[in-house]
PDB file of N, CA and C in Angstrom:
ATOM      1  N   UNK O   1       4.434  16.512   2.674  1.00  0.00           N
ATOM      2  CA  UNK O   1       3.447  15.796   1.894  1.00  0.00           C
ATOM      3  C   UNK O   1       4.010  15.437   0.520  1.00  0.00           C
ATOM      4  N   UNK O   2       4.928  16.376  -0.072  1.00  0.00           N
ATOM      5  CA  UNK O   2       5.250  16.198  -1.242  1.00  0.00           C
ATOM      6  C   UNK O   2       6.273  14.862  -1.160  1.00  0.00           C
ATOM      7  N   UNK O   3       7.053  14.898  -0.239  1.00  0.00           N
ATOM      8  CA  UNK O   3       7.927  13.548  -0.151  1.00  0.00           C
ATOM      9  C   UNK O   3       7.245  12.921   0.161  1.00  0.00           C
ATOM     10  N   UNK O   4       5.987  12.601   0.835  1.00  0.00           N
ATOM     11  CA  UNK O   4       5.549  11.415   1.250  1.00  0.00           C
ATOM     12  C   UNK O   4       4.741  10.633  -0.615  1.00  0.00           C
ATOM     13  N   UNK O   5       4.785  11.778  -1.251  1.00  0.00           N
ATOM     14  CA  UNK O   5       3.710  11.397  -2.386  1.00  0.00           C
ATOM     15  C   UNK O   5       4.695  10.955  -2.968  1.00  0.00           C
ATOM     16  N   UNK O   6       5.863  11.183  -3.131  1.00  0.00           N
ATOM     17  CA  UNK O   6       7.049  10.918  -4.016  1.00  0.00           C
ATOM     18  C   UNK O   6       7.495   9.244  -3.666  1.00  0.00           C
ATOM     19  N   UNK O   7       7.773   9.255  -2.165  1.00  0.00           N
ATOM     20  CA  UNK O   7       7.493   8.081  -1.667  1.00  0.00           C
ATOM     21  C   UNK O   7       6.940   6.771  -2.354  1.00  0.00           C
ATOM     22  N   UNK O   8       5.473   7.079  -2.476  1.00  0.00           N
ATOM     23  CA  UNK O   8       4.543   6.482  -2.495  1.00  0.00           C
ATOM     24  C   UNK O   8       4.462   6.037  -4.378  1.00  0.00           C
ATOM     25  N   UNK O   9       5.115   7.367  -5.264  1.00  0.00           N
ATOM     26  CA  UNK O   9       4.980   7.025  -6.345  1.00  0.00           C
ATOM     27  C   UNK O   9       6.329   6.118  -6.693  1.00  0.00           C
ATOM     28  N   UNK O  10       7.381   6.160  -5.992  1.00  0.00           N
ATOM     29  CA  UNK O  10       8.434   5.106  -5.888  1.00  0.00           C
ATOM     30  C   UNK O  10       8.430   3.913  -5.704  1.00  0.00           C
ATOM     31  N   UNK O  11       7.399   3.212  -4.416  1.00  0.00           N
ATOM     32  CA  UNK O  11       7.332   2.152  -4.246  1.00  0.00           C
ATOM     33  C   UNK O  11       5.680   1.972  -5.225  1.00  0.00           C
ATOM     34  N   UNK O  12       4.981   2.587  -5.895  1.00  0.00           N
ATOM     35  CA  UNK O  12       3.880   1.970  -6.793  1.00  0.00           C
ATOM     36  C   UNK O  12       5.026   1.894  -8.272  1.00  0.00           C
ATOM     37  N   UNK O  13       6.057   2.370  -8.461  1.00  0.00           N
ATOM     38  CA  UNK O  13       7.333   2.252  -9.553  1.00  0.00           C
ATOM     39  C   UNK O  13       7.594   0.619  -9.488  1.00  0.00           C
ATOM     40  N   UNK O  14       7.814   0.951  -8.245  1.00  0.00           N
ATOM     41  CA  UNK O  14       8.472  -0.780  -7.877  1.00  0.00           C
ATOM     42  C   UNK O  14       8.047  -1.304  -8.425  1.00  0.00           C
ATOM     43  N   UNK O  15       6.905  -1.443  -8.070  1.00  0.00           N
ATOM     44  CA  UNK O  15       5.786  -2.804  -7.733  1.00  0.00           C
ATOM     45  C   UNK O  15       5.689  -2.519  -9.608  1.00  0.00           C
ATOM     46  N   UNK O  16       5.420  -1.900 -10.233  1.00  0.00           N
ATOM     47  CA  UNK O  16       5.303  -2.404 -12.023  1.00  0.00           C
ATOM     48  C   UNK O  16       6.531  -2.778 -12.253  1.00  0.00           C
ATOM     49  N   UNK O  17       7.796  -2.420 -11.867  1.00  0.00           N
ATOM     50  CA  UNK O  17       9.291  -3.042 -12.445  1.00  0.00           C
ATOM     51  C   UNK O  17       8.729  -4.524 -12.355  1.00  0.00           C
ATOM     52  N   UNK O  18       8.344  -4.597 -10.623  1.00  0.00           N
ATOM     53  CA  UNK O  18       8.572  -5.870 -10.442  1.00  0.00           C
ATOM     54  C   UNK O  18       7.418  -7.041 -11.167  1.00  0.00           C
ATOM     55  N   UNK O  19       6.371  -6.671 -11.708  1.00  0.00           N
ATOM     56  CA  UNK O  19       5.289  -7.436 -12.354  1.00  0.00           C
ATOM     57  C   UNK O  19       5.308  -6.982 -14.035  1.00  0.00           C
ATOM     58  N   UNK O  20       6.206  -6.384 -14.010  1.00  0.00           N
ATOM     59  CA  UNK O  20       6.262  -6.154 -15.594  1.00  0.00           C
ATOM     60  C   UNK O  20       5.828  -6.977 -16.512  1.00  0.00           C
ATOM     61  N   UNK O  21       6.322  -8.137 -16.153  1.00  0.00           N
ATOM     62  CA  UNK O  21       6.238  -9.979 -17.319  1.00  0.00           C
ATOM     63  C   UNK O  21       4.955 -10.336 -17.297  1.00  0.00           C
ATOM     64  N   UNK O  22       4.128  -9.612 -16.058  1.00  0.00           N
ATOM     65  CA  UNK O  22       2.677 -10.407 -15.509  1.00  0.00           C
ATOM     66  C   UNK O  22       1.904  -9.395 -17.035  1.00  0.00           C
ATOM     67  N   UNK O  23       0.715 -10.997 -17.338  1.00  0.00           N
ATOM     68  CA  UNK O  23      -0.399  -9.700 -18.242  1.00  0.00           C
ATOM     69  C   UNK O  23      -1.292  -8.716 -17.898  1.00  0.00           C
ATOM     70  N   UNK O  24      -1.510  -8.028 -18.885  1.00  0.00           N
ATOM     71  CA  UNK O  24      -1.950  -6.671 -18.677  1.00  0.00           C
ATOM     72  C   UNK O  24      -3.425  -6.828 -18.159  1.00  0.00           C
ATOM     73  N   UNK O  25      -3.887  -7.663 -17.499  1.00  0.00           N
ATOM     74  CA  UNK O  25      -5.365  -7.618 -17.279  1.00  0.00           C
ATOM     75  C   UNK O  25      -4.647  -7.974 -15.290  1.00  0.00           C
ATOM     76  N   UNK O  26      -3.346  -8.410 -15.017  1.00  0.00           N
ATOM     77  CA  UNK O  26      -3.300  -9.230 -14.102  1.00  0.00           C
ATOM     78  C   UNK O  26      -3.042  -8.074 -13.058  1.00  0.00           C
ATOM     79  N   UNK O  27      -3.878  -8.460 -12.083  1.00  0.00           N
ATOM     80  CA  UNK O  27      -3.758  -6.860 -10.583  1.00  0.00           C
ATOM     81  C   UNK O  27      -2.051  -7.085 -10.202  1.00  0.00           C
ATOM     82  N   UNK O  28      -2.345  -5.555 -10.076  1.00  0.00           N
ATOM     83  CA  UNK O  28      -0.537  -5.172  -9.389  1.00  0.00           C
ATOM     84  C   UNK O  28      -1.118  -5.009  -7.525  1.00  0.00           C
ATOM     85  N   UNK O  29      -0.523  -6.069  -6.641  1.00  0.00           N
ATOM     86  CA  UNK O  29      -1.429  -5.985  -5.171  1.00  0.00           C
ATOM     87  C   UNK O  29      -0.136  -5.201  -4.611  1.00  0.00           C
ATOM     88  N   UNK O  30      -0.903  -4.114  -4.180  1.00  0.00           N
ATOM     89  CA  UNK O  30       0.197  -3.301  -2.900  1.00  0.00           C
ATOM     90  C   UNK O  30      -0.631  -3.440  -2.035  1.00  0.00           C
ATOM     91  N   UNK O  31       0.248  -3.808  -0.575  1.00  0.00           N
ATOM     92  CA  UNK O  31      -0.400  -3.303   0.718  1.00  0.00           C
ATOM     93  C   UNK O  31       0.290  -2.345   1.507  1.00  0.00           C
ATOM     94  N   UNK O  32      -0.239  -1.857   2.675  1.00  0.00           N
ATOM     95  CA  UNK O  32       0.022  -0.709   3.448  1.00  0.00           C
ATOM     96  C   UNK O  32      -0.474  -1.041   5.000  1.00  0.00           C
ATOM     97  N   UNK O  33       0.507  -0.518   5.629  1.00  0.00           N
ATOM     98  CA  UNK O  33       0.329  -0.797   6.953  1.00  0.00           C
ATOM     99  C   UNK O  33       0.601   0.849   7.370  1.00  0.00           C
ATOM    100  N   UNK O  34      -0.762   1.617   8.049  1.00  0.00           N
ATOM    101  CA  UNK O  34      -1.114   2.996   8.537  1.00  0.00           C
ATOM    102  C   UNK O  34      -0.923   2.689  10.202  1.00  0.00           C
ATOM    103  N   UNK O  35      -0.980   4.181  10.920  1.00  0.00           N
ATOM    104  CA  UNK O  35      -1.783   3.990  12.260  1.00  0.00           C
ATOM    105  C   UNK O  35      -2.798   5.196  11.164  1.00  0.00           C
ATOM    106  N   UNK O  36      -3.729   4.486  11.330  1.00  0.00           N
ATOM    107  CA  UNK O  36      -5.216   5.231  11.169  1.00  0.00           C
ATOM    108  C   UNK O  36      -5.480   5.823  12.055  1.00  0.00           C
ATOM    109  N   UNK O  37      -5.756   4.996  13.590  1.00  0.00           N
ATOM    110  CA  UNK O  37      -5.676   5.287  15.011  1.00  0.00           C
ATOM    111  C   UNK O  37      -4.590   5.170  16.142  1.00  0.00           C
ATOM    112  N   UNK O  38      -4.757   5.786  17.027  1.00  0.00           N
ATOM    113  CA  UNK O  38      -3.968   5.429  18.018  1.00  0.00           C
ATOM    114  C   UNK O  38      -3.055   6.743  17.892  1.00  0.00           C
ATOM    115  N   UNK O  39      -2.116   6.682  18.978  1.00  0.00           N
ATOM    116  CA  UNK O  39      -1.291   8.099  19.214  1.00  0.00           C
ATOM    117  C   UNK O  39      -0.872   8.667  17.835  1.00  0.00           C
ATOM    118  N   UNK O  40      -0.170   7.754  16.964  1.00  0.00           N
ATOM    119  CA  UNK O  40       0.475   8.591  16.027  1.00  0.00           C
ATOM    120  C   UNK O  40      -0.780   8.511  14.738  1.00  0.00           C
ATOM    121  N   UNK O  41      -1.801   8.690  14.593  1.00  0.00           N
ATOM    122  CA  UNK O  41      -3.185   8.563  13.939  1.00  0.00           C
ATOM    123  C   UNK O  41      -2.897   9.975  13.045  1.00  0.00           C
ATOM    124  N   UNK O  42      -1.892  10.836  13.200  1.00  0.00           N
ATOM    125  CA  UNK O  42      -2.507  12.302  12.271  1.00  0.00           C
ATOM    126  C   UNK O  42      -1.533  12.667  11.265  1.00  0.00           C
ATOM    127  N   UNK O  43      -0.456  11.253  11.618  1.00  0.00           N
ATOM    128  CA  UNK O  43       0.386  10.501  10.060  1.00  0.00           C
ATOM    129  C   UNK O  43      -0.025   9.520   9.497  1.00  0.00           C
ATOM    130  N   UNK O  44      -0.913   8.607  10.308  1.00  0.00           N
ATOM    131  CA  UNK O  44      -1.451   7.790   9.633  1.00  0.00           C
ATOM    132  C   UNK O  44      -2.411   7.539   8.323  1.00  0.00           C
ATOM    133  N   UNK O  45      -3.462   8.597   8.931  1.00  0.00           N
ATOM    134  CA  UNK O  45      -4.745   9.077   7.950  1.00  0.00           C
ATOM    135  C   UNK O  45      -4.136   9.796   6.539  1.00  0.00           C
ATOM    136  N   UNK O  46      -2.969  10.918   7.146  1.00  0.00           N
ATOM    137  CA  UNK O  46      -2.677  11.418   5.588  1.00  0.00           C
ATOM    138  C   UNK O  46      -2.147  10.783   4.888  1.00  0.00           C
ATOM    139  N   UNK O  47      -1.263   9.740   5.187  1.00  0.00           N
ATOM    140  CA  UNK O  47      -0.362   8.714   4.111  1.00  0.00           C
ATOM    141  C   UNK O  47      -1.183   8.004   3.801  1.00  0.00           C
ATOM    142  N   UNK O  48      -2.357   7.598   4.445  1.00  0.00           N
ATOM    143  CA  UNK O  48      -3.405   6.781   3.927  1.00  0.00           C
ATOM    144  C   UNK O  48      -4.566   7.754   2.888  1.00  0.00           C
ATOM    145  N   UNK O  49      -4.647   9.071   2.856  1.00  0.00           N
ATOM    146  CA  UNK O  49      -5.285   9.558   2.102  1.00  0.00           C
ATOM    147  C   UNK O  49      -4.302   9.996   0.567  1.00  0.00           C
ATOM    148  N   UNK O  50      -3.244  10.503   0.784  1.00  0.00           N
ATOM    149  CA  UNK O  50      -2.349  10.200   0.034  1.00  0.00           C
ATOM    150  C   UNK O  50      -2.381   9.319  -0.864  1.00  0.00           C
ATOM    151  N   UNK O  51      -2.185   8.351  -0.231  1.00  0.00           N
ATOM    152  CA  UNK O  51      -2.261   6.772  -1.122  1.00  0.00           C
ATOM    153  C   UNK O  51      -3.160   6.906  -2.277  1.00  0.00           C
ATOM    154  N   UNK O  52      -4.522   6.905  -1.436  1.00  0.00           N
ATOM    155  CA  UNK O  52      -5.746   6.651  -2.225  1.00  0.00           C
ATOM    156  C   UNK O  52      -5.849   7.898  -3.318  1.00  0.00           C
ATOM    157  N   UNK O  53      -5.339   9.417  -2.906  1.00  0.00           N
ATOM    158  CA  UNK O  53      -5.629  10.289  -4.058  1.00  0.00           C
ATOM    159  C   UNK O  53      -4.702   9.629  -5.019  1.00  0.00           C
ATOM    160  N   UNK O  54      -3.356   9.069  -5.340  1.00  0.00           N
ATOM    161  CA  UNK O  54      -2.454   8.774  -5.958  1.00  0.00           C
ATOM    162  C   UNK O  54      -2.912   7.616  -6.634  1.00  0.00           C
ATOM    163  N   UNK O  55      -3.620   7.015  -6.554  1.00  0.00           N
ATOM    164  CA  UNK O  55      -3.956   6.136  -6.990  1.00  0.00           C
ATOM    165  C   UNK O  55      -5.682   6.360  -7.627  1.00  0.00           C
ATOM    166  N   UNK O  56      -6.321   7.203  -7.097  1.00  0.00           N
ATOM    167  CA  UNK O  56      -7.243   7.989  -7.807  1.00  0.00           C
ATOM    168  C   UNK O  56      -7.037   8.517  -9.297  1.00  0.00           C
ATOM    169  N   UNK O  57      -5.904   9.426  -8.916  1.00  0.00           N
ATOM    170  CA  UNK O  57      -5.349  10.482 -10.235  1.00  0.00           C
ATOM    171  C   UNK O  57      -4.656   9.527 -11.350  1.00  0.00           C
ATOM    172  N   UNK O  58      -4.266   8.155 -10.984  1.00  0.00           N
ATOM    173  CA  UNK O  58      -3.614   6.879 -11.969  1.00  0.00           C
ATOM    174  C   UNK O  58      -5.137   6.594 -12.490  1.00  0.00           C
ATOM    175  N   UNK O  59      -6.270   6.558 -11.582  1.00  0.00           N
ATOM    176  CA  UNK O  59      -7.581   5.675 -12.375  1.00  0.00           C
ATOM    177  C   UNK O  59      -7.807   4.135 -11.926  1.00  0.00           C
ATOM    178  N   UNK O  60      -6.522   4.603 -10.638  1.00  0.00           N
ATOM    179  CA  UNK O  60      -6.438   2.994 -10.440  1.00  0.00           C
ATOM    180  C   UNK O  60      -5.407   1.945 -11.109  1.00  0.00           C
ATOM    181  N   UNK O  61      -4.796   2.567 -11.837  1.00  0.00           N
ATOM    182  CA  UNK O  61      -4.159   1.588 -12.824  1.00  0.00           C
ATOM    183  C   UNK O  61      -2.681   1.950 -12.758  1.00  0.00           C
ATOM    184  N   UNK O  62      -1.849   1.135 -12.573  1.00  0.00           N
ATOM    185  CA  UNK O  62       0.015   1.661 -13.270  1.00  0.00           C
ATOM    186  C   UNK O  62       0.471   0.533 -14.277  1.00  0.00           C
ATOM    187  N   UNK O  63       0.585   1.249 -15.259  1.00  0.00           N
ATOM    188  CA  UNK O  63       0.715   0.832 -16.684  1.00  0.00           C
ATOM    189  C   UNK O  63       0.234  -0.240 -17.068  1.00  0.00           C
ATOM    190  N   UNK O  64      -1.034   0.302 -16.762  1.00  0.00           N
ATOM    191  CA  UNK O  64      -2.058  -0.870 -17.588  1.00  0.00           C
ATOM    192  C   UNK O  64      -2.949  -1.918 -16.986  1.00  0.00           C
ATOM    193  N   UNK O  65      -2.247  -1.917 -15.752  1.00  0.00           N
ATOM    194  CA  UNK O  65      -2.588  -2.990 -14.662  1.00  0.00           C
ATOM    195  C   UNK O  65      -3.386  -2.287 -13.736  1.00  0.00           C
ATOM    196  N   UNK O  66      -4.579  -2.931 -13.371  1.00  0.00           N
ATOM    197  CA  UNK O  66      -5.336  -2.475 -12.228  1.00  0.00           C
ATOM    198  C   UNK O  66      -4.813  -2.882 -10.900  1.00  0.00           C
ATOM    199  N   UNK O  67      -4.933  -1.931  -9.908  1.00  0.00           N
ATOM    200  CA  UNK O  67      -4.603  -2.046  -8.776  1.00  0.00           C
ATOM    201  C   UNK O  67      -5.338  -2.101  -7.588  1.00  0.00           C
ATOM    202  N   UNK O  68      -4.872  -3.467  -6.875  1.00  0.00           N
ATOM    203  CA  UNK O  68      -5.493  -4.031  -5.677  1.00  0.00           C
ATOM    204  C   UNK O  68      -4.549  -2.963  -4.375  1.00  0.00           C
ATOM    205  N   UNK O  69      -5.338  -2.402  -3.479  1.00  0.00           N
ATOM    206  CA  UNK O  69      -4.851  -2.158  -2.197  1.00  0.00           C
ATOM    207  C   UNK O  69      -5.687  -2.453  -1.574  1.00  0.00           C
ATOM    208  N   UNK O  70      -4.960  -3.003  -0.551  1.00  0.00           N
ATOM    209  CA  UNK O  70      -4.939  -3.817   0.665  1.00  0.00           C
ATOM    210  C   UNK O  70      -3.840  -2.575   1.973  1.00  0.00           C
ATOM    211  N   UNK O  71      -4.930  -1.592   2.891  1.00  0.00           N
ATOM    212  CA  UNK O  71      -4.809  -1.489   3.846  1.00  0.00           C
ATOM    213  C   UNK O  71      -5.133  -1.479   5.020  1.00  0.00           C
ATOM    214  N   UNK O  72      -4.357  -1.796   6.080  1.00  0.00           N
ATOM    215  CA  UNK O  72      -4.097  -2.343   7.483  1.00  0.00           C
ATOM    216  C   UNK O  72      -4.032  -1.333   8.028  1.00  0.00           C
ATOM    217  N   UNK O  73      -4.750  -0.979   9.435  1.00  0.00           N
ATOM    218  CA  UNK O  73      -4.309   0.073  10.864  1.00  0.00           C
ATOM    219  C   UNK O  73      -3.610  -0.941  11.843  1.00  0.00           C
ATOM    220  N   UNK O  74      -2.489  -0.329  12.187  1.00  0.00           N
ATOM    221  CA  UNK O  74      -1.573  -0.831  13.066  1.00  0.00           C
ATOM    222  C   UNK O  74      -1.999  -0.142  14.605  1.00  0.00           C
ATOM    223  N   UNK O  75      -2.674   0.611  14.588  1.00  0.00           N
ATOM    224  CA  UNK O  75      -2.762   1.458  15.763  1.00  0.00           C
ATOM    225  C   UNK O  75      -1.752   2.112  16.554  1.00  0.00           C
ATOM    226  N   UNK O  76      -0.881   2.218  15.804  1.00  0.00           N
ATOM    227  CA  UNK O  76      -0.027   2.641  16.224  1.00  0.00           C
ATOM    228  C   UNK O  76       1.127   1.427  17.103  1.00  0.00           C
ATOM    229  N   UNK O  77       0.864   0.500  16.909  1.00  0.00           N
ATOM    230  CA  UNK O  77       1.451  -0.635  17.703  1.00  0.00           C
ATOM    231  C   UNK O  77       2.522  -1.728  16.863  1.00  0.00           C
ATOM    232  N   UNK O  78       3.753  -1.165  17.255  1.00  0.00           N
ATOM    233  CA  UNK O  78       4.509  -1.964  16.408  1.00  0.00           C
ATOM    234  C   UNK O  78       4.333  -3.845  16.271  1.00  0.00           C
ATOM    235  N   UNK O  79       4.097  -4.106  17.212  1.00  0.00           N
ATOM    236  CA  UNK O  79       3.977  -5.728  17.061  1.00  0.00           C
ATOM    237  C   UNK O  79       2.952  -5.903  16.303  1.00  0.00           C
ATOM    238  N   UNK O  80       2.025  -4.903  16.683  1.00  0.00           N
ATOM    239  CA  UNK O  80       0.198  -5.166  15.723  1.00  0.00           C
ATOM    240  C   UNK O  80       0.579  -4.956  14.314  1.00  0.00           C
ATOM    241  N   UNK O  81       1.944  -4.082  14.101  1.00  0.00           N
ATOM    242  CA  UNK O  81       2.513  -3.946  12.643  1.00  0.00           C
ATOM    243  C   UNK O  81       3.160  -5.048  12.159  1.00  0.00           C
ATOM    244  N   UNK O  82       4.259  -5.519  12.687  1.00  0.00           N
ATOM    245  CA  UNK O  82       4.627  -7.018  12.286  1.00  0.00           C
ATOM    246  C   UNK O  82       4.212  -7.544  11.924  1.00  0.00           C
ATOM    247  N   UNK O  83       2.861  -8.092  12.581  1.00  0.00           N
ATOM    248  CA  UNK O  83       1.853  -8.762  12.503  1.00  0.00           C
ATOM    249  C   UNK O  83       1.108  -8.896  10.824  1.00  0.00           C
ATOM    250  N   UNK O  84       0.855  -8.017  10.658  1.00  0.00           N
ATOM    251  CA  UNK O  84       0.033  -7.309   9.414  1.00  0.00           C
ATOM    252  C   UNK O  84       1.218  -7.153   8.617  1.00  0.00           C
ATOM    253  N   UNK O  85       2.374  -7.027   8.798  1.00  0.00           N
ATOM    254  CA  UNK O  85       2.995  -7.047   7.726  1.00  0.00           C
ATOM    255  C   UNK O  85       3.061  -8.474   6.747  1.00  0.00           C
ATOM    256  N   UNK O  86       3.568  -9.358   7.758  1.00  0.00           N
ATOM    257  CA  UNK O  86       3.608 -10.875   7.622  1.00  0.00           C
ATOM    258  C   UNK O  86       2.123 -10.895   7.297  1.00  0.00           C
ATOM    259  N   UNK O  87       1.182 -10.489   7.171  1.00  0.00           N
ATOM    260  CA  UNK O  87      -0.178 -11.307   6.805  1.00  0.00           C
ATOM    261  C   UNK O  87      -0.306 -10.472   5.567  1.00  0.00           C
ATOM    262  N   UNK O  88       0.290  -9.598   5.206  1.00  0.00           N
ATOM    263  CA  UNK O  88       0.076  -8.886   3.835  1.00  0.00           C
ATOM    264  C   UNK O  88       0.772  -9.830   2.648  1.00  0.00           C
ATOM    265  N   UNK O  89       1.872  -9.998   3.102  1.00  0.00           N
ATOM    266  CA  UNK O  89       2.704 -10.659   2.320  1.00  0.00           C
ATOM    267  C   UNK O  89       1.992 -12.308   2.722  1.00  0.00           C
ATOM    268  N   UNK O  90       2.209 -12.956   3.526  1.00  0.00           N
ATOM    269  CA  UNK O  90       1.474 -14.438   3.225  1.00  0.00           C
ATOM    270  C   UNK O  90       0.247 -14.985   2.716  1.00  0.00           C
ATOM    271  N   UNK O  91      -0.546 -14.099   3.367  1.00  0.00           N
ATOM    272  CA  UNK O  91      -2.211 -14.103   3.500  1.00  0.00           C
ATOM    273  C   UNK O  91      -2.691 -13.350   2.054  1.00  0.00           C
ATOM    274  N   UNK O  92      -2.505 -12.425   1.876  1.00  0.00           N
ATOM    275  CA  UNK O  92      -2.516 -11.846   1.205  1.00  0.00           C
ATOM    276  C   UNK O  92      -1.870 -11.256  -0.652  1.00  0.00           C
ATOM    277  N   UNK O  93      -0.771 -11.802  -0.166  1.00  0.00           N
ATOM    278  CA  UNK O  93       0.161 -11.880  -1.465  1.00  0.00           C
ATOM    279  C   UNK O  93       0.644 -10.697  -2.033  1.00  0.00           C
ATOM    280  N   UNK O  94       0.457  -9.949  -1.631  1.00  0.00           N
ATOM    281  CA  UNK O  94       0.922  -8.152  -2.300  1.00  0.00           C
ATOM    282  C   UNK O  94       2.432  -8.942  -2.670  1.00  0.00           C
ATOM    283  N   UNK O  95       2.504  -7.265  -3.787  1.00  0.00           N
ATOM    284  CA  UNK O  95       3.826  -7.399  -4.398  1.00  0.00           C
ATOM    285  C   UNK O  95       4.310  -6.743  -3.945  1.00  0.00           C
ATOM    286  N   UNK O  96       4.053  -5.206  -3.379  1.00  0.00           N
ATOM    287  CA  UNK O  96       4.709  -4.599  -2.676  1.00  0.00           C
ATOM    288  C   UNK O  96       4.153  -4.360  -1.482  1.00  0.00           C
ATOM    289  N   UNK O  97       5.066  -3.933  -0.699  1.00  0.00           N
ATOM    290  CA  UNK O  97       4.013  -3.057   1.115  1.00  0.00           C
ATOM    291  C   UNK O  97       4.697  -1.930   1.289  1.00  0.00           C
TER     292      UNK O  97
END
């Protein structure tokens, strides 16, 4: 759990390197692609609860910027992941996934 949080505070690192220039009122969008459900569902839920405490204990915010998440259940189905990945990033616009 502890690497997965470490993880998670690495790529929410990113994502402010990478919007640094953006103003301070402007959302930092991460998305996430879980299996919530489906066979592998009992990694899914904790990286997805994870997430949300980590972003709880920020207030929502990394440096200054409020934060949009945007997550997806894959069901465990890699193509259903592809899928949602490409729609996070097109559809969607996140800065990071």
């Amino acid at each position: 759990m502890k690497k997965l949080l470490s993880l998670i505070a690495g790529a929410a690192s990113a994502a402010l390197i990478l919007v640094c220039t953006a103003h301070a009122q402007e959302p930092i969008k991460i998305g996430a692609i879980f299996s919530i459900s489906g066979p592998a569902s009992i990694y899914g839920r904790d990286s997805d609860q994870a997430l949300k405490v980590l972003l709880g204990e920020k207030g929502a915010k990394l440096g200054g910027h409020p934060v949009v998440l945007t997550i997806y259940d894959d069901e465990g189905n890699s193509t259903k992941s592809a899928q949602l990945f490409r729609r996070l990033v097109e559809n969607d616009e996140v800065h990071v996934v």
